[in-house]
Amino acid sequence: GLGTFGVASCSVVILMTRRPPRATPFPYTTVFRSRRLMFCEWTEADAAWLSKDRWDSCLADIDVETLRDRRCWGGLDLSSKRDLTALSLAFEPGEDGIWDTISFLWTPEDTLAEREDKDRAPYTTWVRDGHLIAIPGRVIDYGWVAKQIGDLQEDFDLQSIA
């Protein structure tokens, strides 16, 4: 794993990113990599590990009914307050030998418009189109998320969640 980063190393990266590229004592790519890994900041890459064409080739409509008898494992990312909370389920390969995944994304309903302006992301469109689930309130209600996971356990052969 990535481990943890100390205050001192984070401070160095912050200072390096404020300086022009020629003044940075490390290769500029190291600065961007550090910003991406330590601060979750999106940076441009000359060579992505997965091309857009390859990514797009993985997109497919999934018949959820075909997943009901297949074992699955979940990965849960709980937000702290108003961010997105996500659960992805990975289903063991079916007859086609392919692992299928489905994801559920939750966000507080009462902060959609405010965050849409701040983040410049079309949250209300994503909710309307079914890509994002807005739950009542101003913060994520973990009890509500737990109930949704309980409902999913009734629908799928969920082995564990990490």
Backbone as a printed PyTorch tensor [residue, N CA C, xyz], in Angstrom:
tensor([[[  0.8110,  -1.1820,   0.0000],
         [  0.0000,   0.0000,   0.0000],
         [  0.8590,   1.2520,   0.0000]],

        [[  0.1940,   2.3580,  -0.0080],
         [  0.8940,   3.6320,  -0.0300],
         [  1.4070,   4.0280,   1.3350]],

        [[  0.8590,   3.4470,   2.3860],
         [  1.2960,   3.8010,   3.7220],
         [  0.7410,   5.1560,   4.1220]],

        [[  1.4070,   5.7810,   5.0690],
         [  0.9630,   7.0940,   5.5190],
         [  2.0530,   8.1090,   5.2240]],

        [[  1.6690,   9.3570,   5.1510],
         [  2.5960,  10.4210,   4.8480],
         [  2.6650,  11.3580,   6.0340]],

        [[  3.8650,  11.7130,   6.4410],
         [  4.0430,  12.6170,   7.5610],
         [  3.8330,  14.0630,   7.1580]],

        [[  3.6530,  14.8940,   8.1530],
         [  3.4440,  16.3180,   7.9260],
         [  4.6350,  16.9170,   7.1830]],

        [[  5.8390,  16.4950,   7.5400],
         [  7.0340,  17.0650,   6.9130],
         [  7.0660,  16.7700,   5.4190]],

        [[  6.8070,  15.5330,   5.0270],
         [  6.8570,  15.2060,   3.5990],
         [  5.7430,  15.9000,   2.8390]],

        [[  4.5690,  16.0420,   3.4460],
         [  3.4720,  16.7680,   2.8040],
         [  3.8390,  18.2370,   2.6390]],

        [[  4.4820,  18.8110,   3.6410],
         [  4.8850,  20.2170,   3.5690],
         [  5.8670,  20.4480,   2.4300]],

        [[  6.7770,  19.5190,   2.2360],
         [  7.7500,  19.6420,   1.1520],
         [  7.0380,  19.6660,  -0.1910]],

        [[  6.0670,  18.7840,  -0.3710],
         [  5.3350,  18.7370,  -1.6410],
         [  4.5610,  20.0310,  -1.8550]],

        [[  3.9350,  20.5430,  -0.8120],
         [  3.1920,  21.8010,  -0.9290],
         [  4.1320,  22.9230,  -1.3580]],

        [[  5.2920,  22.9990,  -0.7380],
         [  6.2540,  24.0430,  -1.1000],
         [  6.7530,  23.8620,  -2.5250]],

        [[  7.0040,  22.6160,  -2.9550],
         [  7.4950,  22.3670,  -4.3020],
         [  6.4660,  22.7720,  -5.3470]],

        [[  5.1790,  22.5450,  -5.0790],
         [  4.1580,  22.8480,  -6.0700],
         [  3.9380,  24.3420,  -6.2180]],

        [[  4.4030,  25.1370,  -5.2660],
         [  4.2580,  26.5920,  -5.3500],
         [  5.4050,  27.2300,  -6.1220]],

        [[  6.4230,  26.4480,  -6.4200],
         [  7.5870,  26.9890,  -7.1030],
         [  7.4940,  26.6860,  -8.5930]],

        [[  8.1050,  27.4970,  -9.4370],
         [  8.1230,  27.1920, -10.8620],
         [  8.9230,  25.9150, -11.1130]],

        [[  8.6620,  25.2040, -12.2270],
         [  9.3310,  23.9250, -12.4940],
         [ 10.8440,  23.9710, -12.4220]],

        [[ 11.4810,  25.0410, -12.9190],
         [ 12.9430,  25.1080, -12.9100],
         [ 13.5060,  25.2170, -11.5020]],

        [[ 12.7130,  25.7510, -10.5780],
         [ 13.1810,  25.9460,  -9.2070],
         [ 12.9600,  24.7060,  -8.3440]],

        [[ 12.2430,  23.7290,  -8.8660],
         [ 11.9430,  22.5290,  -8.0920],
         [ 13.1640,  21.6170,  -8.0820]],

        [[ 13.6230,  21.1880,  -6.9050],
         [ 14.8270,  20.3710,  -6.8370],
         [ 14.6070,  18.9220,  -7.2960]],

        [[ 13.3690,  18.5210,  -7.4990],
         [ 13.0610,  17.1540,  -7.9220],
         [ 12.4700,  17.1940,  -9.3240]],

        [[ 12.5110,  16.0720, -10.0260],
         [ 11.8630,  16.0520, -11.3440],
         [ 10.3970,  16.4610, -11.1960]],

        [[  9.9240,  17.2510, -12.1510],
         [  8.5560,  17.7740, -12.0650],
         [  7.5260,  16.6360, -12.0080]],

        [[  7.8190,  15.5160, -12.6750],
         [  6.8820,  14.3950, -12.6430],
         [  6.7160,  13.8610, -11.2270]],

        [[  7.7800,  13.9300, -10.4260],
         [  7.6850,  13.4850,  -9.0330],
         [  6.7340,  14.3800,  -8.2560]],

        [[  6.7890,  15.6820,  -8.5430],
         [  5.8880,  16.6140,  -7.8770],
         [  4.4410,  16.2690,  -8.2150]],

        [[  4.1560,  16.0710,  -9.5000],
         [  2.7860,  15.7620,  -9.8930],
         [  2.3350,  14.4220,  -9.3310]],

        [[  3.2140,  13.4270,  -9.3590],
         [  2.8590,  12.1180,  -8.8090],
         [  2.5390,  12.2540,  -7.3240]],

        [[  3.3400,  13.0280,  -6.6140],
         [  3.0930,  13.2290,  -5.1870],
         [  1.7800,  13.9530,  -4.9580]],

        [[  1.4940,  14.9620,  -5.7550],
         [  0.2330,  15.6840,  -5.6030],
         [ -0.9350,  14.7400,  -5.8420]],

        [[ -0.8060,  13.8500,  -6.8290],
         [ -1.8890,  12.9230,  -7.1540],
         [ -2.0680,  11.8960,  -6.0390]],

        [[ -0.9790,  11.3310,  -5.5480],
         [ -1.0700,  10.2660,  -4.5560],
         [ -1.3470,  10.7790,  -3.1480]],

        [[ -0.7840,  11.9380,  -2.7940],
         [ -0.9070,  12.4220,  -1.4240],
         [ -2.1250,  13.3120,  -1.2090]],

        [[ -2.5780,  13.9760,  -2.2720],
         [ -3.6480,  14.9560,  -2.1070],
         [ -4.8440,  14.6770,  -3.0030]],

        [[ -4.8690,  13.5160,  -3.6650],
         [ -5.9800,  13.1340,  -4.5500],
         [ -6.2630,  14.2140,  -5.5820]],

        [[ -5.2240,  14.8400,  -6.0750],
         [ -5.3860,  15.8900,  -7.0780],
         [ -5.1980,  15.2850,  -8.4500]],

        [[ -6.1620,  15.5060,  -9.3420],
         [ -6.0840,  14.9870, -10.6970],
         [ -4.9860,  15.7270, -11.4390]],

        [[ -4.0810,  14.9880, -12.0390],
         [ -3.0140,  15.5970, -12.8250],
         [ -2.9580,  14.9040, -14.1750]],

        [[ -2.4770,  15.6050, -15.1620],
         [ -2.3520,  15.0380, -16.5000],
         [ -1.1780,  14.0580, -16.5130]],

        [[ -1.3450,  12.9990, -17.2820],
         [ -0.2660,  12.0170, -17.4040],
         [  0.1000,  11.8680, -18.8720]],

        [[  1.3950,  11.7800, -19.1620],
         [  1.8240,  11.5600, -20.5370],
         [  1.4350,  10.1670, -20.9970]],

        [[  1.5390,   9.2080, -20.0940],
         [  1.2120,   7.8220, -20.4250],
         [  0.3410,   7.2520, -19.3150]],

        [[ -0.9500,   7.1880, -19.5560],
         [ -1.8660,   6.6310, -18.5660],
         [ -1.6790,   5.1220, -18.5070]],

        [[ -1.9150,   4.5490, -17.3570],
         [ -1.7470,   3.0990, -17.2190],
         [ -2.8620,   2.3570, -17.9500]],

        [[ -3.9660,   3.0330, -18.2140],
         [ -5.0790,   2.4160, -18.9420],
         [ -5.6020,   3.4520, -19.9290]],

        [[ -5.5650,   3.1150, -21.2000],
         [ -6.0030,   4.0700, -22.2160],
         [ -7.5170,   4.2440, -22.1750]],

        [[ -8.0010,   5.3640, -22.6980],
         [ -9.4320,   5.6350, -22.7400],
         [-10.1450,   4.5790, -23.5820]],

        [[ -9.5320,   4.1690, -24.6810],
         [-10.1510,   3.1450, -25.5290],
         [-10.3230,   1.8310, -24.7690]],

        [[ -9.3010,   1.4590, -24.0030],
         [ -9.3630,   0.2210, -23.2240],
         [-10.4440,   0.3390, -22.1440]],

        [[-10.4940,   1.5060, -21.4790],
         [-11.5130,   1.7570, -20.4600],
         [-12.9100,   1.6360, -21.0730]],

        [[-13.1070,   2.3170, -22.2100],
         [-14.4170,   2.3030, -22.8660],
         [-14.8220,   0.9000, -23.3070]],

        [[-13.8550,   0.0520, -23.6290],
         [-14.1870,  -1.3070, -24.0570],
         [-14.7650,  -2.1430, -22.9140]],

        [[-14.5820,  -1.6790, -21.6780],
         [-15.1110,  -2.4060, -20.5150],
         [-16.5540,  -2.0180, -20.1900]],

        [[-17.0320,  -0.9300, -20.7770],
         [-18.3830,  -0.4720, -20.4890],
         [-19.3990,  -1.3730, -21.1780]],

        [[-20.3600,  -1.8360, -20.4290],
         [-21.4000,  -2.6970, -20.9880],
         [-22.6200,  -2.6490, -20.0900]],

        [[-23.7670,  -2.8490, -20.6790],
         [-24.9760,  -2.9840, -19.8820],
         [-24.9520,  -4.3600, -19.2400]],

        [[-25.2990,  -4.4090, -17.9720],
         [-25.2840,  -5.6700, -17.2330],
         [-26.7120,  -6.0240, -16.8410]],

        [[-27.0980,  -7.2550, -17.1330],
         [-28.4030,  -7.7520, -16.6970],
         [-28.2480,  -8.1820, -15.2390]],

        [[-28.7790,  -7.3740, -14.3290],
         [-28.6100,  -7.6140, -12.8930],
         [-29.1390,  -8.9980, -12.5010]],

        [[-30.1480,  -9.4870, -13.1860],
         [-30.7090, -10.8110, -12.8600],
         [-29.6570, -11.9070, -12.9960]],

        [[-28.7050, -11.7420, -13.9120],
         [-27.6690, -12.7640, -14.1010],
         [-26.6430, -12.7670, -12.9670]],

        [[-26.6810, -11.7470, -12.1250],
         [-25.7140, -11.6320, -11.0290],
         [-26.2170, -12.2600,  -9.7360]],

        [[-27.4950, -12.5080,  -9.6340],
         [-28.1080, -12.9130,  -8.3620],
         [-27.5500, -14.2160,  -7.7840]],

        [[-27.1170, -15.1420,  -8.6050],
         [-26.6060, -16.4260,  -8.1060],
         [-25.0900, -16.5080,  -8.1020]],

        [[-24.4270, -15.4040,  -8.3730],
         [-22.9690, -15.3920,  -8.3850],
         [-22.4550, -14.7190,  -7.1200]],

        [[-21.3960, -15.2860,  -6.5470],
         [-20.7880, -14.6770,  -5.3580],
         [-20.2030, -13.3220,  -5.7210]],

        [[-20.2450, -12.3970,  -4.7570],
         [-19.6500, -11.0860,  -4.9900],
         [-18.9680, -10.5890,  -3.7210]],

        [[-18.0640,  -9.6420,  -3.9130],
         [-17.3340,  -9.0040,  -2.8290],
         [-17.4580,  -7.5020,  -3.0160]],

        [[-17.5380,  -6.7860,  -1.9100],
         [-17.7560,  -5.3440,  -1.9870],
         [-16.5840,  -4.5330,  -1.4880]],

        [[-16.4640,  -3.3560,  -2.0470],
         [-15.5130,  -2.3530,  -1.5880],
         [-16.3000,  -1.1050,  -1.2390]],

        [[-16.1900,  -0.6420,   0.0060],
         [-16.9760,   0.4850,   0.4980],
         [-16.0680,   1.6690,   0.8050]],

        [[-16.4460,   2.8390,   0.3110],
         [-15.7230,   4.0840,   0.5890],
         [-16.7190,   5.0280,   1.2400]],

        [[-16.6300,   5.1560,   2.5690],
         [-17.5390,   6.0390,   3.3000],
         [-17.0070,   7.4620,   3.2820]],

        [[-17.8700,   8.3900,   2.9710],
         [-17.4690,   9.7930,   3.0020],
         [-17.5270,  10.2970,   4.4390]],

        [[-16.8520,  11.4050,   4.6710],
         [-16.8390,  11.9360,   6.0350],
         [-18.1220,  12.6860,   6.3640]],

        [[-18.6300,  13.4840,   5.4480],
         [-19.8530,  14.2450,   5.7210],
         [-20.6890,  14.4350,   4.4700]],

        [[-20.1430,  15.2190,   3.5230],
         [-20.9570,  15.6360,   2.3900],
         [-20.4270,  15.1370,   1.0560]],

        [[-19.4090,  14.3610,   1.0630],
         [-18.8070,  13.8550,  -0.1600],
         [-19.6340,  12.6770,  -0.6790]],

        [[-19.1280,  11.9870,  -1.6740],
         [-19.7950,  10.8020,  -2.1890],
         [-19.3940,   9.5800,  -1.3720]],

        [[-20.3680,   8.7440,  -1.0790],
         [-20.1130,   7.4440,  -0.4740],
         [-20.3500,   6.4230,  -1.5780]],

        [[-19.4470,   5.4520,  -1.7030],
         [-19.5360,   4.5050,  -2.8120],
         [-19.4080,   3.0710,  -2.3340]],

        [[-20.1510,   2.1940,  -2.9890],
         [-20.0330,   0.7520,  -2.7900],
         [-19.9450,   0.1180,  -4.1670]],

        [[-18.9000,  -0.6520,  -4.4000],
         [-18.7770,  -1.4010,  -5.6480],
         [-18.7910,  -2.8810,  -5.3150]],

        [[-19.5420,  -3.6260,  -6.0990],
         [-19.6210,  -5.0750,  -5.9350],
         [-18.9730,  -5.7250,  -7.1460]],

        [[-18.0570,  -6.6480,  -6.9000],
         [-17.3930,  -7.3990,  -7.9660],
         [-17.9020,  -8.8330,  -7.9150]],

        [[-18.4610,  -9.2910,  -9.0290],
         [-19.0750, -10.6150,  -9.1060],
         [-18.1400, -11.5920,  -9.8030]],

        [[-18.0280, -12.7890,  -9.2140],
         [-17.1560, -13.8030,  -9.8050],
         [-17.5730, -14.0490, -11.2510]],

        [[-16.6340, -14.4940, -12.0720],
         [-16.9380, -14.6750, -13.4880],
         [-18.1130, -15.6260, -13.7190]],

        [[-18.9070, -15.2530, -14.7080],
         [-20.0000, -16.1170, -15.1460],
         [-19.5020, -17.0340, -16.2480]],

        [[-20.4110, -17.4890, -17.0850],
         [-20.0440, -18.3980, -18.1790],
         [-19.0860, -17.7590, -19.1720]],

        [[-19.1290, -16.4270, -19.2690],
         [-18.2440, -15.7310, -20.2050],
         [-16.8340, -15.5180, -19.6590]],

        [[-16.6120, -15.8720, -18.3770],
         [-15.2900, -15.7310, -17.7740],
         [-14.9440, -14.3100, -17.3600]],

        [[-15.9080, -13.4070, -17.3800],
         [-15.6590, -11.9980, -17.0850],
         [-16.2040, -11.6340, -15.7080]],

        [[-15.3790, -10.9110, -14.9390],
         [-15.8260, -10.3540, -13.6640],
         [-16.7130,  -9.1530, -13.9810]],

        [[-17.9070,  -9.1190, -13.4410],
         [-18.7950,  -7.9670, -13.6100],
         [-18.8020,  -7.1510, -12.3350]],

        [[-18.9370,  -5.8420, -12.4820],
         [-19.0150,  -4.9700, -11.3150],
         [-20.2090,  -4.0300, -11.4600]],

        [[-20.8050,  -3.7290, -10.3320],
         [-21.8300,  -2.6880, -10.2790],
         [-21.4890,  -1.7940,  -9.0930]],

        [[-21.8360,  -0.5380,  -9.2180],
         [-21.5030,   0.4160,  -8.1590],
         [-22.7290,   1.2210,  -7.7610]],

        [[-22.7270,   1.6250,  -6.5110],
         [-23.7800,   2.4600,  -5.9560],
         [-23.1070,   3.6840,  -5.3480]],

        [[-23.5720,   4.8570,  -5.7150],
         [-22.9930,   6.1070,  -5.2260],
         [-24.0820,   6.8990,  -4.5190]],

        [[-23.8030,   7.3180,  -3.2900],
         [-24.7600,   8.0670,  -2.4790],
         [-24.1790,   9.4260,  -2.1140]],

        [[-25.0680,  10.4060,  -2.0120],
         [-24.6620,  11.7510,  -1.6060],
         [-25.8250,  12.4270,  -0.8870]],

        [[-25.5570,  13.3780,   0.0050],
         [-26.6450,  14.0770,   0.7000],
         [-27.4740,  14.9310,  -0.2770]],

        [[-28.7740,  14.7700,  -0.2030],
         [-29.6820,  15.4770,  -1.1110],
         [-29.7070,  16.9810,  -0.8760]],

        [[-29.6660,  17.3890,   0.3840],
         [-29.8410,  18.8060,   0.7190],
         [-28.6600,  19.6810,   0.3330]],

        [[-27.5480,  19.0900,  -0.0820],
         [-26.3770,  19.8920,  -0.4550],
         [-26.0610,  19.8040,  -1.9520]],

        [[-26.9310,  19.1750,  -2.7240],
         [-26.6440,  18.9690,  -4.1490],
         [-26.3580,  20.2700,  -4.8990]],

        [[-27.2720,  21.2280,  -4.8120],
         [-27.1060,  22.4740,  -5.5800],
         [-25.8500,  23.2310,  -5.1520]],

        [[-25.6480,  23.3260,  -3.8510],
         [-24.4730,  24.0280,  -3.3220],
         [-23.1800,  23.3880,  -3.8040]],

        [[-23.1070,  22.0580,  -3.7220],
         [-21.8920,  21.3510,  -4.1340],
         [-21.7350,  21.3150,  -5.6490]],

        [[-22.8540,  21.3390,  -6.3590],
         [-22.7900,  21.3610,  -7.8120],
         [-22.0730,  22.6350,  -8.2830]],

        [[-22.3940,  23.7640,  -7.6600],
         [-21.7170,  25.0120,  -7.9950],
         [-20.2520,  24.9720,  -7.5840]],

        [[-19.9830,  24.5170,  -6.3630],
         [-18.6140,  24.5020,  -5.8340],
         [-17.7190,  23.5320,  -6.6010]],

        [[-18.2080,  22.3130,  -6.8450],
         [-17.4070,  21.2690,  -7.4830],
         [-17.4560,  21.3110,  -9.0120]],

        [[-18.3840,  22.1030,  -9.5530],
         [-18.6050,  22.1520, -11.0020],
         [-18.8580,  20.7550, -11.5550]],

        [[-19.7270,  20.0170, -10.8730],
         [-20.1050,  18.6640, -11.2770],
         [-21.6280,  18.6070, -11.3790]],

        [[-22.1600,  17.9340, -12.3770],
         [-23.6150,  17.9040, -12.5950],
         [-24.3360,  16.8790, -11.7110]],

        [[-24.2510,  17.0660, -10.3940],
         [-24.8480,  16.1010,  -9.4670],
         [-26.3400,  15.8980,  -9.7070]],

        [[-27.0920,  16.9680,  -9.9050],
         [-28.5440,  16.8040, -10.0880],
         [-28.8550,  16.0260, -11.3600]],

        [[-28.0750,  16.2140, -12.3920],
         [-28.2550,  15.4350, -13.6290],
         [-27.9540,  13.9680, -13.3650]],

        [[-26.8670,  13.6940, -12.6210],
         [-26.5240,  12.3140, -12.3130],
         [-27.6100,  11.6430, -11.4750]],

        [[-28.2150,  12.3990, -10.5580],
         [-29.3170,  11.8430,  -9.7600],
         [-30.4980,  11.5520, -10.6780]],

        [[-30.8450,  12.5310, -11.4930],
         [-31.9830,  12.3610, -12.4140],
         [-31.7830,  11.1580, -13.3370]],

        [[-30.5420,  10.9520, -13.8020],
         [-30.2570,   9.8660, -14.7420],
         [-29.9920,   8.5250, -14.0610]],

        [[-30.0390,   8.4930, -12.7180],
         [-29.8790,   7.2380, -11.9960],
         [-28.4590,   6.8030, -11.7230]],

        [[-27.4970,   7.6790, -11.9260],
         [-26.0910,   7.3360, -11.6770],
         [-25.6630,   7.6240, -10.2440]],

        [[-26.4340,   8.4270,  -9.5450],
         [-26.1200,   8.8640,  -8.1990],
         [-27.4090,   8.8410,  -7.3830]],

        [[-27.3250,   8.3780,  -6.1510],
         [-28.5020,   8.2880,  -5.2850],
         [-28.4000,   9.3820,  -4.2270]],

        [[-29.3770,  10.2940,  -4.2390],
         [-29.4140,  11.3720,  -3.2430],
         [-30.2250,  10.8830,  -2.0480]],

        [[-29.6020,  10.9390,  -0.8730],
         [-30.3040,  10.5010,   0.3350],
         [-30.6880,  11.7280,   1.1570]],

        [[-31.7880,  11.6440,   1.8870],
         [-32.2670,  12.8050,   2.6450],
         [-31.2260,  13.3300,   3.6310]],

        [[-31.1860,  14.6620,   3.7550],
         [-30.3260,  15.2890,   4.7550],
         [-29.1810,  16.0740,   4.1670]],

        [[-28.4100,  16.6890,   5.0860],
         [-27.2520,  17.5030,   4.6970],
         [-25.9320,  16.7350,   4.7850]],

        [[-25.9480,  15.5970,   5.4660],
         [-24.7510,  14.7530,   5.5820],
         [-25.1510,  13.3050,   5.3080]],

        [[-24.1590,  12.4960,   5.0010],
         [-24.4110,  11.0720,   4.7640],
         [-24.8530,  10.4190,   6.0640]],

        [[-25.9440,   9.7110,   6.0060],
         [-26.4720,   8.9660,   7.1540],
         [-25.9930,   7.5200,   7.0130]],

        [[-25.0000,   7.1480,   7.8290],
         [-24.4360,   5.7980,   7.7340],
         [-25.4830,   4.7160,   7.9940]],

        [[-26.4570,   5.0040,   8.8390],
         [-27.5410,   4.0500,   9.0830],
         [-28.3360,   3.7860,   7.8190]],

        [[-28.5680,   4.8290,   7.0340],
         [-29.2940,   4.6950,   5.7710],
         [-28.4770,   3.8440,   4.8030]],

        [[-27.1650,   4.0970,   4.7360],
         [-26.2820,   3.3190,   3.8560],
         [-26.2620,   1.8580,   4.3090]],

        [[-26.1830,   1.6220,   5.6240],
         [-26.1850,   0.2440,   6.1470],
         [-27.4710,  -0.4810,   5.7550]],

        [[-28.5960,   0.2130,   5.8050],
         [-29.8810,  -0.3870,   5.4030],
         [-29.8400,  -0.7740,   3.9300]],

        [[-29.2810,   0.1000,   3.0900],
         [-29.1760,  -0.2060,   1.6660],
         [-28.2890,  -1.4330,   1.4280]],

        [[-27.2030,  -1.5220,   2.1860],
         [-26.3150,  -2.6840,   2.0530],
         [-27.0520,  -3.9460,   2.5010]],

        [[-27.8430,  -3.8440,   3.5680],
         [-28.6560,  -4.9770,   4.0110],
         [-29.6160,  -5.4280,   2.9210]],

        [[-30.2380,  -4.4800,   2.2340],
         [-31.1330,  -4.8210,   1.1230],
         [-30.3760,  -5.5220,  -0.0010]],

        [[-29.1560,  -5.0560,  -0.2800],
         [-28.3420,  -5.6830,  -1.3300],
         [-27.9600,  -7.1130,  -0.9510]],

        [[-27.7510,  -7.3670,   0.3610],
         [-27.4260,  -8.7170,   0.8160],
         [-28.5690,  -9.6840,   0.5420]],

        [[-29.7840,  -9.1750,   0.5560],
         [-30.9350, -10.0270,   0.2410],
         [-31.0020, -10.3470,  -1.2480]],

        [[-30.4710,  -9.4420,  -2.0820],
         [-30.5320,  -9.6240,  -3.5290],
         [-29.3380, -10.3850,  -4.1030]],

        [[-28.1830, -10.2870,  -3.4500],
         [-26.9610, -10.8680,  -4.0060],
         [-26.2590, -11.7550,  -2.9830]],

        [[-25.3750, -12.6160,  -3.4800],
         [-24.5970, -13.5210,  -2.6260],
         [-23.3280, -12.7950,  -2.1840]],

        [[-23.5300, -11.8030,  -1.3200],
         [-22.4440, -10.9310,  -0.8560],
         [-21.5920, -11.6490,   0.1810]],

        [[-20.3150, -11.8700,  -0.1420],
         [-19.4000, -12.6110,   0.7240],
         [-18.8000, -11.7470,   1.8220]],

        [[-18.3580, -10.5540,   1.4560],
         [-17.7510,  -9.6460,   2.4230],
         [-17.6320,  -8.2620,   1.8090]],

        [[-17.3680,  -7.2830,   2.6900],
         [-17.1410,  -5.9120,   2.2550],
         [-15.8900,  -5.3950,   2.9540]],

        [[-15.0360,  -4.7570,   2.1980],
         [-13.8040,  -4.1740,   2.7700],
         [-13.8780,  -2.6790,   2.6660]]])
